[in-house]
Short mmCIF file of C-alpha atoms in Angstrom, two decimals:
data_model
loop_
_atom_site.label_atom_id
_atom_site.label_comp_id
_atom_site.label_asym_id
_atom_site.label_seq_id
_atom_site.Cartn_x
_atom_site.Cartn_y
_atom_site.Cartn_z
CA MET N 1 111.58 43.34 38.52
CA ILE N 2 108.96 41.00 37.35
CA SER N 3 106.99 43.64 35.38
CA GLY N 4 110.07 44.32 33.32
CA ARG N 5 110.54 40.85 31.99
CA CYS N 6 109.91 40.18 28.28
CA ALA N 7 107.22 37.30 27.31
CA ALA N 8 109.86 34.83 26.67
CA CYS N 9 111.36 35.08 30.26
CA LYS N 10 107.87 35.22 31.86
CA TYR N 11 107.07 32.06 29.94
CA LEU N 12 110.23 30.40 30.91
CA ARG N 13 109.90 31.78 34.43
CA ARG N 14 113.41 33.21 34.51
CA ARG N 15 115.13 36.54 35.28
CA CYS N 16 115.12 38.85 32.14
CA PRO N 17 118.72 39.94 31.68
CA SER N 18 119.52 43.49 30.36
CA ASP N 19 120.75 41.97 27.05
CA CYS N 20 118.00 39.37 26.75
CA ILE N 21 117.97 38.35 23.02
CA PHE N 22 114.06 38.22 23.05
CA PHE N 23 113.29 41.49 25.01
CA PRO N 24 112.97 43.62 21.83
CA TYR N 25 110.81 41.31 20.00
CA PHE N 26 108.61 39.53 22.36
CA PRO N 27 107.07 42.12 24.65
CA PRO N 28 105.29 41.14 27.86
CA ASN N 29 101.90 42.36 26.56
CA ASN N 30 101.92 39.58 23.97
CA PRO N 31 102.51 36.26 25.67
CA GLU N 32 100.95 34.38 22.86
CA ARG N 33 103.61 35.49 20.32
CA PHE N 34 106.35 33.90 22.26
CA ALA N 35 104.23 30.77 23.16
CA SER N 36 103.67 30.22 19.55
CA VAL N 37 107.30 30.20 18.39
CA HIS N 38 108.35 28.24 21.65
CA ARG N 39 105.78 25.62 20.75
CA ILE N 40 107.16 25.07 17.14
CA TYR N 41 110.77 25.76 17.35
CA GLY N 42 111.69 25.87 21.05
CA ALA N 43 113.31 28.92 22.64
CA SER N 44 116.80 27.91 22.20
CA ASN N 45 116.44 27.49 18.50
CA VAL N 46 114.66 30.86 18.21
CA ALA N 47 117.47 32.64 20.29
CA LYS N 48 120.19 30.94 18.15
CA MET N 49 118.24 32.04 14.95
CA LEU N 50 118.05 35.57 16.08
CA GLN N 51 121.74 35.73 17.57
CA GLN N 52 122.89 34.82 14.00
CA LEU N 53 121.53 37.88 12.49
CA PRO N 54 122.59 41.48 12.73
CA HIS N 55 120.45 43.58 14.92
CA HIS N 56 118.65 45.34 12.25
CA LEU N 57 117.32 42.14 10.71
CA ARG N 58 116.15 40.58 14.00
CA GLY N 59 112.71 42.08 14.21
CA GLU N 60 111.69 40.93 10.75
CA ALA N 61 113.03 37.56 11.50
CA ALA N 62 111.02 37.28 14.64
CA ASP N 63 107.85 38.47 12.92
CA THR N 64 108.12 35.85 10.17
CA LEU N 65 109.04 32.91 12.48
CA CYS N 66 105.98 34.02 14.50
CA TYR N 67 104.00 34.05 11.27
CA GLU N 68 105.30 30.57 10.37
CA ALA N 69 104.60 29.14 13.80
CA GLU N 70 101.08 30.55 13.95
CA CYS N 71 100.41 28.93 10.55
CA ARG N 72 101.83 25.62 11.99
CA THR N 73 99.86 25.72 15.05
CA GLN N 74 96.63 26.35 12.97
CA ASP N 75 97.40 23.75 10.37
CA CYS N 76 99.79 20.87 11.90
CA VAL N 77 100.12 19.33 8.49
CA TYR N 78 100.68 22.08 6.05
CA GLY N 79 101.46 25.29 7.93
CA CYS N 80 102.16 28.19 5.72
CA VAL N 81 102.92 26.01 2.97
CA LYS N 82 99.04 25.68 2.58
CA THR N 83 99.13 29.53 1.97
CA ILE N 84 101.74 29.30 -0.77
CA SER N 85 99.58 26.28 -2.46
CA GLN N 86 96.53 28.55 -2.47
CA LEU N 87 98.47 31.45 -3.91
CA HIS N 88 99.82 29.30 -6.65
CA GLN N 89 96.18 28.17 -7.38
CA GLU N 90 95.13 31.74 -7.37
CA ILE N 91 97.89 32.70 -10.03
CA ASN N 92 96.97 29.76 -12.24
CA LYS N 93 93.35 30.95 -12.26
CA ALA N 94 94.38 34.50 -12.81
CA GLU N 95 96.60 33.17 -15.87
CA CYS N 96 93.46 31.38 -17.29
CA GLN N 97 91.28 34.46 -16.91
CA LEU N 98 93.90 36.64 -18.55
CA ALA N 99 94.28 34.37 -21.45
CA LYS N 100 90.52 34.12 -21.73
CA THR N 101 90.22 37.75 -21.76
CA ARG N 102 92.91 38.21 -24.31
CA ALA N 103 91.21 35.77 -26.50
CA GLU N 104 88.13 37.77 -26.20
CA ILE N 105 90.01 40.81 -27.26
CA ALA N 106 91.11 39.06 -30.48
CA PHE N 107 87.57 37.87 -31.09
CA ILE N 108 86.07 41.29 -30.67
CA SER N 109 88.85 42.78 -32.88
CA SER N 110 88.04 40.22 -35.69
CA ASN N 111 84.34 40.90 -35.43
CA GLY N 112 84.78 44.69 -35.73
CA GLY N 113 83.79 45.34 -31.92
CA GLN N 114 80.53 43.29 -32.10
CA GLY N 115 81.77 40.30 -30.06
CA ARG N 116 80.27 39.61 -26.73
CA THR N 117 82.09 41.08 -23.78
CA THR N 118 81.34 38.40 -21.07
CA ALA N 119 84.91 38.59 -19.70
CA THR N 120 84.41 42.05 -18.50
CA SER N 121 81.57 40.89 -16.47
CA THR N 122 83.21 37.84 -14.94
CA SER N 123 84.15 38.17 -11.36
CA LEU N 124 88.01 38.05 -10.58
CA PRO N 125 89.06 34.80 -9.37
CA ILE N 126 91.55 36.56 -7.07
CA THR N 127 90.42 37.00 -3.42
CA SER N 128 92.29 38.67 -0.44
CA SER N 129 91.64 35.81 1.80
CA THR N 130 95.23 34.58 1.84
CA GLN N 131 96.74 38.13 2.53
CA LEU N 132 99.25 38.20 5.15
CA MET P 1 122.54 -2.80 12.19
CA ILE P 2 124.06 0.53 11.25
CA SER P 3 122.98 0.32 7.71
CA GLY P 4 119.24 0.04 8.63
CA ARG P 5 119.29 3.28 10.59
CA CYS P 6 117.25 6.35 9.42
CA ALA P 7 118.86 9.69 8.52
CA ALA P 8 117.71 11.10 11.93
CA CYS P 9 119.45 8.26 13.88
CA LYS P 10 122.33 8.33 11.95
CA TYR P 11 122.70 12.09 12.45
CA LEU P 12 122.07 11.72 16.32
CA ARG P 13 124.31 8.82 16.50
CA ARG P 14 122.06 6.59 18.19
CA ARG P 15 120.21 3.10 17.60
CA CYS P 16 117.23 3.19 15.15
CA PRO P 17 114.38 1.42 17.05
CA SER P 18 111.89 -0.49 15.13
CA ASP P 19 109.17 2.07 15.81
CA CYS P 20 111.34 5.15 15.00
CA ILE P 21 109.08 8.11 14.43
CA PHE P 22 111.54 9.54 11.90
CA PHE P 23 112.40 6.19 9.95
CA PRO P 24 109.46 6.42 7.36
CA TYR P 25 110.09 10.14 6.59
CA PHE P 26 113.90 10.44 6.54
CA PRO P 27 115.66 7.78 4.75
CA PRO P 28 119.24 7.12 5.24
CA ASN P 29 120.22 8.28 1.72
CA ASN P 30 119.08 11.75 2.21
CA PRO P 31 120.86 12.92 5.18
CA GLU P 32 120.63 16.72 4.50
CA ARG P 33 116.76 16.51 4.68
CA PHE P 34 116.94 15.57 8.37
CA ALA P 35 119.97 18.06 9.02
CA SER P 36 117.69 20.70 7.75
CA VAL P 37 114.64 20.15 10.06
CA HIS P 38 116.94 19.49 12.82
CA ARG P 39 118.91 22.85 12.28
CA ILE P 40 115.64 24.83 12.49
CA TYR P 41 113.19 22.94 14.75
CA GLY P 42 115.35 20.54 16.57
CA ALA P 43 114.79 16.71 16.43
CA SER P 44 112.60 16.70 19.54
CA ASN P 45 110.13 19.27 18.27
CA VAL P 46 109.93 17.37 14.74
CA ALA P 47 109.24 14.24 16.60
CA LYS P 48 106.54 15.57 19.00
CA MET P 49 105.00 17.53 15.77
CA LEU P 50 104.97 14.23 13.86
CA GLN P 51 103.69 12.08 16.89
CA GLN P 52 100.62 14.48 17.37
CA LEU P 53 99.44 13.50 13.89
CA PRO P 54 97.55 10.26 12.53
CA HIS P 55 99.86 8.18 10.36
CA HIS P 56 98.50 8.99 7.03
CA LEU P 57 99.30 12.78 7.53
CA ARG P 58 102.90 12.36 8.90
CA GLY P 59 104.59 12.05 5.41
CA GLU P 60 103.02 15.47 4.28
CA ALA P 61 103.89 17.13 7.40
CA ALA P 62 107.45 15.98 7.18
CA ASP P 63 107.51 17.34 3.51
CA THR P 64 106.26 20.82 4.52
CA LEU P 65 108.55 20.83 7.54
CA CYS P 66 111.47 20.13 5.46
CA TYR P 67 110.36 22.76 2.82
CA GLU P 68 110.03 25.50 5.53
CA ALA P 69 113.29 24.56 7.16
CA GLU P 70 115.09 24.75 3.82
CA CYS P 71 113.64 28.12 2.92
CA ARG P 72 114.59 29.40 6.46
CA THR P 73 118.19 27.92 5.89
CA GLN P 74 118.49 29.77 2.61
CA ASP P 75 116.83 33.04 3.83
CA CYS P 76 117.42 33.32 7.69
CA VAL P 77 115.35 36.37 7.81
CA TYR P 78 112.26 35.81 5.93
CA GLY P 79 112.20 31.92 5.28
CA CYS P 80 109.25 30.85 3.08
CA VAL P 81 107.40 34.12 3.94
CA LYS P 82 109.57 35.63 1.21
CA THR P 83 107.81 33.36 -1.23
CA ILE P 84 104.35 34.36 0.10
CA SER P 85 105.13 38.00 -0.41
CA GLN P 86 106.52 37.32 -3.92
CA LEU P 87 103.36 35.36 -4.86
CA HIS P 88 101.23 38.25 -3.41
CA GLN P 89 103.10 40.71 -5.76
CA GLU P 90 102.60 38.45 -8.77
CA ILE P 91 98.77 38.19 -7.82
CA ASN P 92 98.75 42.16 -7.70
CA LYS P 93 100.42 42.36 -11.01
CA ALA P 94 98.10 39.85 -12.66
CA GLU P 95 95.07 41.77 -11.15
CA CYS P 96 96.41 45.02 -12.86
CA GLN P 97 97.07 43.10 -16.18
CA LEU P 98 93.66 41.80 -16.05
CA ALA P 99 91.98 45.09 -15.24
CA LYS P 100 94.02 46.91 -18.13
CA THR P 101 93.09 43.97 -20.49
CA ARG P 102 89.36 44.30 -19.64
CA ALA P 103 89.67 48.31 -20.12
CA GLU P 104 91.16 47.50 -23.52
CA ILE P 105 88.20 45.35 -24.31
CA ALA P 106 85.85 48.10 -23.29
CA PHE P 107 87.79 50.48 -25.50
CA ILE P 108 87.82 48.18 -28.57
CA SER P 109 84.00 47.52 -28.23
CA SER P 110 83.26 51.27 -28.02
CA ASN P 111 85.51 51.93 -31.03
CA GLY P 112 83.96 49.05 -33.25
CA GLY P 113 86.95 46.89 -33.04
CA GLN P 114 89.43 49.53 -34.17
CA GLY P 115 91.34 49.93 -30.87
CA ARG P 116 94.80 49.13 -30.37
CA THR P 117 95.42 45.71 -28.86
CA THR P 118 98.55 46.38 -27.00
CA ALA P 119 97.38 44.25 -24.10
CA THR P 120 97.52 41.07 -26.15
CA SER P 121 101.17 41.60 -26.81
CA THR P 122 102.34 42.44 -23.49
CA SER P 123 104.07 39.68 -21.66
CA LEU P 124 102.51 38.03 -18.82
CA PRO P 125 103.59 39.29 -15.46
CA ILE P 126 103.55 35.86 -13.99
CA THR P 127 106.68 33.60 -13.79
CA SER P 128 106.93 30.24 -12.40
CA SER P 129 110.20 31.01 -10.45
CA THR P 130 108.47 30.66 -7.18
CA GLN P 131 106.79 27.40 -7.95
CA LEU P 132 107.26 24.88 -5.01
#
């Protein structure tokens, strides 16, 4: 029954057994999802990682493996570590912005509310470009 | 010359050729570094990923692959995606803190500097626990 095979078994051109480890997490309508993890980890490593987990955690593990594999495909050098670096930079910027804004509060307080309020008009350094 | 083998060739119990793809990035004094990427990606996939890159980028690629592999070993479900989620949470907290602090500036300004400055005494929501 070819139409009932999961994306992994279709990709690997093999029969999809009833207890296929990939079937619940790699549906046939999304072949790129499996191709991606296969390219980076290899099918046997993905199967091994999923088999080591209890059933209720396998879906999330498959999702995160796919995410990491897609990042690595897009950026062969840094993978999703690039996102982590970018987020650290954003946090550093936010820390600086917060410190600056707090200094502004102290300045305004000491000047009886007559201080400039530039901090309130400064745009947030945080973007949602790196959202998952 | 057994002592001259890289960590990968030692692990795989094979001769380390003079042009070994692993040699520059997996020194023999750090066997766990190779064991980690081998466990997650498999030696042949790591070799393939390094070979596809120009020489000057292979070191950083090996480092990021090791980082991701270590994260996956420590957290079999989420891997380094857990760090990304934590960083997003920290950024959201920082955004809230910044908005709160800016509201405080507006409040102080409108009250002629007589507003409470609780924001300045609030601890930063940002920790460095998730630094690389």
